[in-house]
Coordinates of C-alpha atoms and ligand atoms in Angstrom, one line a residue:
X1 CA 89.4 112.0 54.4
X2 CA 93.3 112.2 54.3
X3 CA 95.8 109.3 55.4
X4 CA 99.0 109.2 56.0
X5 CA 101.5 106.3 56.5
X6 CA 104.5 106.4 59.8
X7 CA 106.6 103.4 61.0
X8 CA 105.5 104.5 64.5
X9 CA 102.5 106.3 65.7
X10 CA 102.5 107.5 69.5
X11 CA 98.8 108.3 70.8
X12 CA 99.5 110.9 73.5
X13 CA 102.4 113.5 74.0
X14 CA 102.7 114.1 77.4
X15 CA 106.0 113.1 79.6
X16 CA 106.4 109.1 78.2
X17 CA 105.0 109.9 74.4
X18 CA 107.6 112.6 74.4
X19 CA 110.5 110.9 75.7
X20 CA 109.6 107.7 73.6
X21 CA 109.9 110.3 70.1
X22 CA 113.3 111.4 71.5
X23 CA 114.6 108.6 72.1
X24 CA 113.7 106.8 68.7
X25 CA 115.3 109.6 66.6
X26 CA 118.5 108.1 66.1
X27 CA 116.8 105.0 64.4
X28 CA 115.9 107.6 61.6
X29 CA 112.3 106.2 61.4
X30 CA 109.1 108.1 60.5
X31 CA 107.3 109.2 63.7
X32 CA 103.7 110.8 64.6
X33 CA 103.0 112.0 68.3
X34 CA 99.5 112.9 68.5
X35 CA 98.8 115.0 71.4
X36 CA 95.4 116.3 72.4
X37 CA 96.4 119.5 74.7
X38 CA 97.8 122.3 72.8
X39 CA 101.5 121.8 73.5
X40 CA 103.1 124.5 76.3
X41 CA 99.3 125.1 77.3
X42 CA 99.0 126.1 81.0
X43 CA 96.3 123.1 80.9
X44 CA 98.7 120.9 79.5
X45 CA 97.7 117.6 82.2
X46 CA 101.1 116.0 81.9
X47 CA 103.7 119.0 81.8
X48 CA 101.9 120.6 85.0
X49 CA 102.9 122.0 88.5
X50 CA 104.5 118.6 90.1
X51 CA 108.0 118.3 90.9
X52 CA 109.2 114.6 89.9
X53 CA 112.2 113.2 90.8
X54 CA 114.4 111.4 88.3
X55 CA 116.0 108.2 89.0
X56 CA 119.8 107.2 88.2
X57 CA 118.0 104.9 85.5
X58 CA 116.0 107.9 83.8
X59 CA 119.4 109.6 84.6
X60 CA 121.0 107.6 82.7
X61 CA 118.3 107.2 79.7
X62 CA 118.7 110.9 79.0
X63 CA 122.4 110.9 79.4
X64 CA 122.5 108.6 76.8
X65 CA 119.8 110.8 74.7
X66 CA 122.1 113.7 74.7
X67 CA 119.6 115.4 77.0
X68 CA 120.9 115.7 80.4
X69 CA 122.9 118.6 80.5
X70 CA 120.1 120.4 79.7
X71 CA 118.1 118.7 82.3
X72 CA 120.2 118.5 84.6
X73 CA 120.4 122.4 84.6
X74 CA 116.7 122.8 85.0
X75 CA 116.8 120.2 88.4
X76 CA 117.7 120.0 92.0
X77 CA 120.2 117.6 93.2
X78 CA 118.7 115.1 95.8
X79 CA 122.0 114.8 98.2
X80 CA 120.3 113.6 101.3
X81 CA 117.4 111.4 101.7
X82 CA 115.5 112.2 105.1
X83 CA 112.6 109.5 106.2
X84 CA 110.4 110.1 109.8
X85 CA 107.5 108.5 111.2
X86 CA 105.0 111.5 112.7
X87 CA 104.4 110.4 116.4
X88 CA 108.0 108.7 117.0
X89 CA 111.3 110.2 117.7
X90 CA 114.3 109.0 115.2
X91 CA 114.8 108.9 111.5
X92 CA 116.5 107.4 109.4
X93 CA 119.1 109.3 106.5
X94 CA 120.5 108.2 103.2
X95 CA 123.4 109.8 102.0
X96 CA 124.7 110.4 98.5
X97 CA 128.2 110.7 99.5
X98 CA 128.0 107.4 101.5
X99 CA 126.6 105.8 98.3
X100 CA 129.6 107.2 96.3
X101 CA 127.1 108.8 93.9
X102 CA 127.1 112.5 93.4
X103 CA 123.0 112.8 94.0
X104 CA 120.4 110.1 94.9
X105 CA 118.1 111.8 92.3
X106 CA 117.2 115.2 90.4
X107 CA 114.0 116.9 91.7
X108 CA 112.7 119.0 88.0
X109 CA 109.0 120.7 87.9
X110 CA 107.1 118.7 85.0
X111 CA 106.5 122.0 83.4
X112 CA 110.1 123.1 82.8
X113 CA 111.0 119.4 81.8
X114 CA 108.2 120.0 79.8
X115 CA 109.9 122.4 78.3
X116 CA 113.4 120.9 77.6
X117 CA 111.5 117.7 76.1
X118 CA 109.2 119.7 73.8
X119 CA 112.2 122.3 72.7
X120 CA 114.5 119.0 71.8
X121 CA 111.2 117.9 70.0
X122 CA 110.6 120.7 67.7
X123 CA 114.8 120.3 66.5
X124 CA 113.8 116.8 65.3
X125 CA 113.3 116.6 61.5
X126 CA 111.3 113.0 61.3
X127 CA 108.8 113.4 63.4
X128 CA 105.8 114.9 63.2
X129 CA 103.5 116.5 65.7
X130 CA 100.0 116.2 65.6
X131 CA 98.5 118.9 67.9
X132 CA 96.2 120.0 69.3
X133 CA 93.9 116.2 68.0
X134 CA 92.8 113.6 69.5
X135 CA 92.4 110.1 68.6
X136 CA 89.1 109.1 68.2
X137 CA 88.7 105.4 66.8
X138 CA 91.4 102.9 65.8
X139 CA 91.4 99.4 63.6
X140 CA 93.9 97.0 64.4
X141 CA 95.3 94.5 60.9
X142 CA 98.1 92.1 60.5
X143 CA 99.6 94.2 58.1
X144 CA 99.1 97.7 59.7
X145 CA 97.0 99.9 62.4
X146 CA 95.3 102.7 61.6
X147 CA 94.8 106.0 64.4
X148 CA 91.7 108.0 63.3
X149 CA 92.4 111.7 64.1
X150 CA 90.3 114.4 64.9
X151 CA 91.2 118.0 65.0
X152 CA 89.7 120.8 67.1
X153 CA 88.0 122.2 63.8
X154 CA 86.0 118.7 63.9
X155 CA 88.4 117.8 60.8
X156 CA 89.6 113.8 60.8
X157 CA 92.3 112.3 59.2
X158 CA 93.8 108.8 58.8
X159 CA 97.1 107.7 60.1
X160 CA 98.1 104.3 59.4
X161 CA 101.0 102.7 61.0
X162 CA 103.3 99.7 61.8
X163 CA 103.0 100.0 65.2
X164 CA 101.4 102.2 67.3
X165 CA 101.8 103.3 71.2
X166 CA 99.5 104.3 73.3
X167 CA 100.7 106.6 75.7
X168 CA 97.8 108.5 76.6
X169 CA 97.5 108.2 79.9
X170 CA 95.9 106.5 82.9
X171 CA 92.2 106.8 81.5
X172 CA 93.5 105.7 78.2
X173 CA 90.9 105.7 75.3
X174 CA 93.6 104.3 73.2
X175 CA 94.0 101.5 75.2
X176 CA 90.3 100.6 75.5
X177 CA 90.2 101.1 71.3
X178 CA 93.1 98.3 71.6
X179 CA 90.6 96.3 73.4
X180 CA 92.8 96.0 76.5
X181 CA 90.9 96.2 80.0
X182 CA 93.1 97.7 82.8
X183 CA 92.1 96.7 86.1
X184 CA 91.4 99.9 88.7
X185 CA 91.3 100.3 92.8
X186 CA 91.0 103.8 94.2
X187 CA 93.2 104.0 97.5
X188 CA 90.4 106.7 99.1
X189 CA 93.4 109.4 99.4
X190 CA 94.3 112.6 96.6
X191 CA 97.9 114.1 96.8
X192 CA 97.6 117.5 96.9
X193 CA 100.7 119.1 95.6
X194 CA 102.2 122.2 95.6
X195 CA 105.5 124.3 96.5
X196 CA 106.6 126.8 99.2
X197 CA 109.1 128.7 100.8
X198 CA 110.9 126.8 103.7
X199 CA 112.3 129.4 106.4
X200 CA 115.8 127.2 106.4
X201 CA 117.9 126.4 103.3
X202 CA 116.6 122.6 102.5
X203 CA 119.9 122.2 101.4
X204 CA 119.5 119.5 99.1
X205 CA 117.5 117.3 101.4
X206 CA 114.3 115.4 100.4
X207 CA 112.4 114.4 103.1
X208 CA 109.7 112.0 103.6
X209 CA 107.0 111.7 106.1
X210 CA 105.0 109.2 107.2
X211 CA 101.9 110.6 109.0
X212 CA 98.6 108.9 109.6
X213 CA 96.8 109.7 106.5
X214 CA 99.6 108.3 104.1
X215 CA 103.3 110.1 103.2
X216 CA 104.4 113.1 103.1
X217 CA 106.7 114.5 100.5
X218 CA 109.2 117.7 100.8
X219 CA 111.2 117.8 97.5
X220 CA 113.9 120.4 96.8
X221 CA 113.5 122.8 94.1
X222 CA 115.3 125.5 92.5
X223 CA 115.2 128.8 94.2
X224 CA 115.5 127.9 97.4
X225 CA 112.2 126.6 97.4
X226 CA 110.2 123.0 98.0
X227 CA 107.6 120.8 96.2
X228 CA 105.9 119.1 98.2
X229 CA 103.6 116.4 97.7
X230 CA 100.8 115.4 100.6
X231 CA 98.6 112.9 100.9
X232 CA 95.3 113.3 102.5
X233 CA 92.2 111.3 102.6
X234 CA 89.7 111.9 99.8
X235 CA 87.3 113.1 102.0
X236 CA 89.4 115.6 103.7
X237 CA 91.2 116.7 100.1
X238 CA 88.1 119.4 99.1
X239 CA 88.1 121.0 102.5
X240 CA 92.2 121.2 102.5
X241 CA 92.4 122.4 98.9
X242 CA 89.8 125.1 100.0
X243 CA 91.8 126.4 102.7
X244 CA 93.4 129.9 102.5
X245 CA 96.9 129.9 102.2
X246 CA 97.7 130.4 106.2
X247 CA 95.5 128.1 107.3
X248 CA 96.8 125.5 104.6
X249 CA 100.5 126.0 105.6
X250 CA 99.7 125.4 109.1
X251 CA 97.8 122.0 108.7
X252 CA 101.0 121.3 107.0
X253 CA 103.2 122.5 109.0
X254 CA 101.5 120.4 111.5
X255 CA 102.1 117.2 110.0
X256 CA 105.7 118.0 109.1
X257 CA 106.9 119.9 112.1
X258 CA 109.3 122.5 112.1
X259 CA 112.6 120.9 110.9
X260 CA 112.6 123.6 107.9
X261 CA 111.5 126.2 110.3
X262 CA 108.1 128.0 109.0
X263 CA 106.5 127.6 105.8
X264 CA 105.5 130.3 103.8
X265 CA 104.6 132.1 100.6
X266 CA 102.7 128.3 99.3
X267 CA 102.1 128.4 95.1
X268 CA 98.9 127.4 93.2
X269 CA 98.0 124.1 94.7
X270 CA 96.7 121.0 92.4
X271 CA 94.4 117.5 93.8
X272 CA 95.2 113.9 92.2
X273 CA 92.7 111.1 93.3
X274 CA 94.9 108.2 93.5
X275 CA 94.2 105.5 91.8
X276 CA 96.1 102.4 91.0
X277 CA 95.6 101.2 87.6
X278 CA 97.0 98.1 85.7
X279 CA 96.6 96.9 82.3
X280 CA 95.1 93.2 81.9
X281 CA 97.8 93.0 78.8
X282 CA 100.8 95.1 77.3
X283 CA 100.2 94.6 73.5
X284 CA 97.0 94.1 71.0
X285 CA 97.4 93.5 67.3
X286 CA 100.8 96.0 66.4
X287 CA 100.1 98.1 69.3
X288 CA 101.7 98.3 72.6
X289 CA 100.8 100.6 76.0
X290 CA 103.8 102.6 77.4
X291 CA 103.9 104.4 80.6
X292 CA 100.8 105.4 82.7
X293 CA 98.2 103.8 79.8
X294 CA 100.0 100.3 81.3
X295 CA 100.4 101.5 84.9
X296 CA 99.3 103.9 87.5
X297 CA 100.9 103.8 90.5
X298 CA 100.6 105.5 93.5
X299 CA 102.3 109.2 93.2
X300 CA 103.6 109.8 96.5
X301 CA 105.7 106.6 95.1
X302 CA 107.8 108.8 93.0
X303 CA 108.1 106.0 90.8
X304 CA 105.7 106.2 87.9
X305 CA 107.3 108.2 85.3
X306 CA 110.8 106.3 86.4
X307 CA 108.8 103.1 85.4
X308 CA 107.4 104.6 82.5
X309 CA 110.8 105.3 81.1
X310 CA 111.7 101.9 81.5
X311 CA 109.1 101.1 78.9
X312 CA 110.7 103.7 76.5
X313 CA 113.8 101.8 77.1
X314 CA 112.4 98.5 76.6
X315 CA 110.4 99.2 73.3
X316 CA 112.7 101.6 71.5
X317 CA 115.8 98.2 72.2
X318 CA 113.2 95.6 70.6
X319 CA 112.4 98.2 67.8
X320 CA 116.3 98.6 67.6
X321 CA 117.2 95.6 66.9
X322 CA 114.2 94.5 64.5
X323 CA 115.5 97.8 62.5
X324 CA 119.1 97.0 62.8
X325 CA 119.6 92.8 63.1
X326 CA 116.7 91.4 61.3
X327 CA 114.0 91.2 58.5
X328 CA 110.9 91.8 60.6
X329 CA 108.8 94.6 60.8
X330 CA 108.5 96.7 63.9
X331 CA 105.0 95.9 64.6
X332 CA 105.7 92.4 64.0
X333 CA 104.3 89.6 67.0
X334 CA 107.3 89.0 68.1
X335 CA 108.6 92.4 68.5
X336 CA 105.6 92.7 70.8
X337 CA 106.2 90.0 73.2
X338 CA 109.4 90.2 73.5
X339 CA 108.0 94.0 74.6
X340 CA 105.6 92.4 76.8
X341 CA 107.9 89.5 78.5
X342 CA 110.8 92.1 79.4
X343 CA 108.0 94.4 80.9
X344 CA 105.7 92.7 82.5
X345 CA 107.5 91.4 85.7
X346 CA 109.0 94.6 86.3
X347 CA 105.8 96.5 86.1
X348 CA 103.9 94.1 87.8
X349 CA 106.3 93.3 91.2
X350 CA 106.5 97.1 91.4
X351 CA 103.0 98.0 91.2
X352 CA 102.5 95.4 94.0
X353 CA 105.3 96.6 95.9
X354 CA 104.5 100.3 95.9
X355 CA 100.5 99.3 96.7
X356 CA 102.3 97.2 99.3
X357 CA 103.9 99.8 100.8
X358 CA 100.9 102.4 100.6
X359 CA 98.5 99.9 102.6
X360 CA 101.6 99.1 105.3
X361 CA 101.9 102.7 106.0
X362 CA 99.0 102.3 108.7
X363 CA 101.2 99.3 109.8
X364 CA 103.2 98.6 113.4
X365 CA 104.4 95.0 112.5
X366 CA 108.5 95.6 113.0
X367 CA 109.4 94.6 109.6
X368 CA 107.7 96.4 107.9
X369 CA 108.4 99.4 109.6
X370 CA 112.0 98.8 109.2
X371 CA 111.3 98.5 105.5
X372 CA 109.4 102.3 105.8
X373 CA 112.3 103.3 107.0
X374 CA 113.9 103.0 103.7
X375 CA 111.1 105.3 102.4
X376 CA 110.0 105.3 98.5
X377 CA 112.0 108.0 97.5
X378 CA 114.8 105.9 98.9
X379 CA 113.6 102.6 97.1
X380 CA 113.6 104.3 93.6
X381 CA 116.6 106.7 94.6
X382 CA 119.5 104.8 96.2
X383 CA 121.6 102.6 94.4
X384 CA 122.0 99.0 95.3
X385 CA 118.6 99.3 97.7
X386 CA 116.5 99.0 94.6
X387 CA 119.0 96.6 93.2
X388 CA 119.2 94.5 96.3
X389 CA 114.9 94.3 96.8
X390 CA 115.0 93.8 93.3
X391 CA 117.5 91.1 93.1
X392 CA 116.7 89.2 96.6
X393 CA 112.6 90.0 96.7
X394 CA 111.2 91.0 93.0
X395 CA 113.6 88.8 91.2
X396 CA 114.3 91.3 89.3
X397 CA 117.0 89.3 86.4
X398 CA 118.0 90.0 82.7
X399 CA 119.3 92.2 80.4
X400 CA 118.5 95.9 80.9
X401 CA 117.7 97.8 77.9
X402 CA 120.5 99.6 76.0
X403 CA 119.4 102.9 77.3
X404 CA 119.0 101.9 80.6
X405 CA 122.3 101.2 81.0
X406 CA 122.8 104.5 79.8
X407 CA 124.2 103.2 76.4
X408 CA 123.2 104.9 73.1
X409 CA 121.0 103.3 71.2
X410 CA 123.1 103.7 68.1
Ligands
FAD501 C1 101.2 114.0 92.4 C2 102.1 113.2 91.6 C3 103.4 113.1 91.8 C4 104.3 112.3 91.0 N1 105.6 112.3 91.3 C5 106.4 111.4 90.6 C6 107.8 111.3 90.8 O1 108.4 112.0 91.7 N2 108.6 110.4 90.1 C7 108.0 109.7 89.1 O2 108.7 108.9 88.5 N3 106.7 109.8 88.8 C8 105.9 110.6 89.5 N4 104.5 110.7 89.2 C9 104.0 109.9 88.1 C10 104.2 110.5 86.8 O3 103.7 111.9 86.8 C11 103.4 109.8 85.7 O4 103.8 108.4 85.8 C12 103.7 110.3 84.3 O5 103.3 111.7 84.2 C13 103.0 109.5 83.3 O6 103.2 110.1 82.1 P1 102.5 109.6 80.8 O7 103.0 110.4 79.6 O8 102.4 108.1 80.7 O9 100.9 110.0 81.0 P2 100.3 111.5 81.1 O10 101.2 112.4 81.9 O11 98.9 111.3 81.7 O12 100.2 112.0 79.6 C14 99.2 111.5 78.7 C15 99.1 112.5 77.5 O13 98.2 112.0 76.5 C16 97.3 113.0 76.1 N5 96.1 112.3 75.6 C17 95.1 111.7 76.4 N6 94.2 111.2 75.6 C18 94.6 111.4 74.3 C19 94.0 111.1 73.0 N7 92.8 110.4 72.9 N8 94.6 111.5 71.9 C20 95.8 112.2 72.0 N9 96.4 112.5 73.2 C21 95.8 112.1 74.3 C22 97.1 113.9 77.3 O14 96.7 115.2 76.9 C23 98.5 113.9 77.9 O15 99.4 114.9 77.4 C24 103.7 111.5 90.0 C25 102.3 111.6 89.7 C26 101.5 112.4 90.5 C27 100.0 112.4 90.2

């Protein structure tokens, strides 16, 4: 069987492994992404049919990355944030302009940042991609890991490593080859998302909606029309997603009224269980878990590939500066909790925050429908209300990572 050495190997090439491989480019290291779904495959599970909305810190990330104009071009600005409670009157709006920013966030379909990502991928001379193969086994050393690869053709071959990340995913195998468990609690709804034609211009609004079974998410997209992302309970989700198309607009319609006049022309439609998922540990023996293979939030949170991001931001600093200040190696133990400590309280007051807020949707206690009235678009989306819960509630302190900041990371 073949073998071949890399500095870094990245186990899974879907939104996070991606971005994590663009991001470490300018540290001129040698980089595998192995990615089990033929890349620009319709059934390509990360690069699908949802519409996720950027943050100003991913924002910033892929300013710094040299990626955003091109981004940017394939996104809708959020300029208005619009949050209403089905079965009250009133609602509560966040403006960009008020905010002094020029958009709270940047609404882009997965599939065409798919393809931005992948292009800027394929111009990248040090890395290699691995595709379509899976990774099948791995062996964790002091001195090195090794990924054990297996093609489509049944073929396997060796890669050994310094350090390796897993970003494979919420069901990570990688993860479970590192040995880490990741603890799991289904929340009993699915998203189902979709798009569709509003009858009025949505004009740059994103609105969220709380109804009975959970949130409701309308996103602006380009051609004048609307992502949307709804939440239903899981034992409603096969007889909603089995709906014909007129009889699925109108049970959304229902929920969302008729602010955007009448919905029509819906796309293909797609059904996520939601689970929340959370990793017992960030790092084994020179590996590390990035993105959904450390946490899986709720979706309707719009907040899991943000959070992700930060990890890229996080691991490619530490790796940074072990490349650039110091003797050790990148996979080193120290490297790795450094990694960890930097993550772990961000990852872990969020994913109790967002599963907070999912189980206090049902809720009538005043606070905490003042809080809903911020919405979780609005909590990711508006500067200084993230800041603010972060600073005052999460204790959110420390340095931010280079790229974060939207700094270059050389
Ligand atoms: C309905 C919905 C809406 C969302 N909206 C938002 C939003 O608005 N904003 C936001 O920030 N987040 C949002 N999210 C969350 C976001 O989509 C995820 O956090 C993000 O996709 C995670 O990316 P990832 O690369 O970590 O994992 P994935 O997208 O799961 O990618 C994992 C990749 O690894 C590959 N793989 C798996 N196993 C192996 C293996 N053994 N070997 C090699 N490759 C492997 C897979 O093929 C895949 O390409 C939403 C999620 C959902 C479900």
């Amino acid at each position: 069987m073949s073998s071949k050495h890399y500095d870094i190997v990245i186990a899974g090439g879907g939104m996070i492994g991606t971005s994590l491989a663009l991001a470490l480019e300018p540290l001129g290291l040698s980089v595998a992404v192995v990615e089990a779904i033929p890349r620009r495959a319709a059934a390509q599970p990360s690069f699908d049919d949802r519409s996720t909305a950027l943050s100003r810190s991913t924002q910033r990330m892929f300013e710094a990355m040299g990626l955003w104009p091109r981004i940017v071009a394939a996104s809708t600005p959020i300029r208005t944030v619009h949050v209403s409670d089905q079965g009250r009157f009133g609602f509560s709006h966040i403006e960009a302009e008020e905010q002094g920013v020029e958009a709270l966030g940047y609404v882009v379909i997965n599939r065409v940042l798919g393809a931005v990502l992948q292009d800027a991928l394929d111009d990248l001379e040090g890395v290699d991609i691995i595709c379509p193969a899976r990774i099948v086994d791995v062996e964790l050393a002091p001195d090195k890991a090794a990924a054990e690869v297996e093609f489509a053709d049944g073929k396997q071959q060796t890669l050994t490593c310094d350090l390796l990340v897993a970003s494979d995913g919420a069901n990570s195998a990688v993860r479970e080859m590192m040995g880490i468990t990741a603890q799991k609690s289904h929340y009993g709804q699915c998203a189902v998302i979709g798009n569709l034609l509003p009858e009025k211009d949505i004009n740059n609004v994103a609105y969220e909606r709380f109804t009975e079974q959970g949130p409701l998410a309308i996103l602006p997209v380009a051609d004048g029309r609307a992502g949307f992302v709804w939440t239903v309970s899981e034992d409603d989700a096969d007889r909603v997603m089995a709906l014909d198309d007129d009889a699925f607009l109108a049970e959304l319609q229902e929920q969302f009224g008729y602010r955007l006049g009448t919905f029509s022309k819906v796309g293909k439609r797609a059904s996520y269980p939601l689970i929340l998922s959370k990793a017992l540990r960030l790092t084994a023996t020179r590996s590390v878990l990035i993105g959904n293979s450390a946490h899986g939030l709720h979706p309707v949170s719009a907040q899991g590939f943000n959070l992700g991001m930060r990890d890229v931001a996080a691991i490619v600093d530490c790796i940074a500066d072990s490349v650039t200040g110091t003797d050790i190696d990148i996979g080193h133990r120290s490297l790795l909790e450094q990694y960890s400590r930097w993550r772990r309280a961000d990852q872990k007051k969020l994913v109790r925050f967002t599963d907070g807020l999912v189980k206090l949707f049902g809720s009538e206690s005043q606070p905490l429908r003042a809080l809903r009235n911020i919405g979780m678009l609005g909590f990711d989306l508006v500067p200084g209300v993230r800041s603010a819960f972060a600073k005052h509630t999460m204790g959110l302190a420390g340095r931010l990572p280079r790229l974060s900041r939207g700094v270059p990371i050389k």
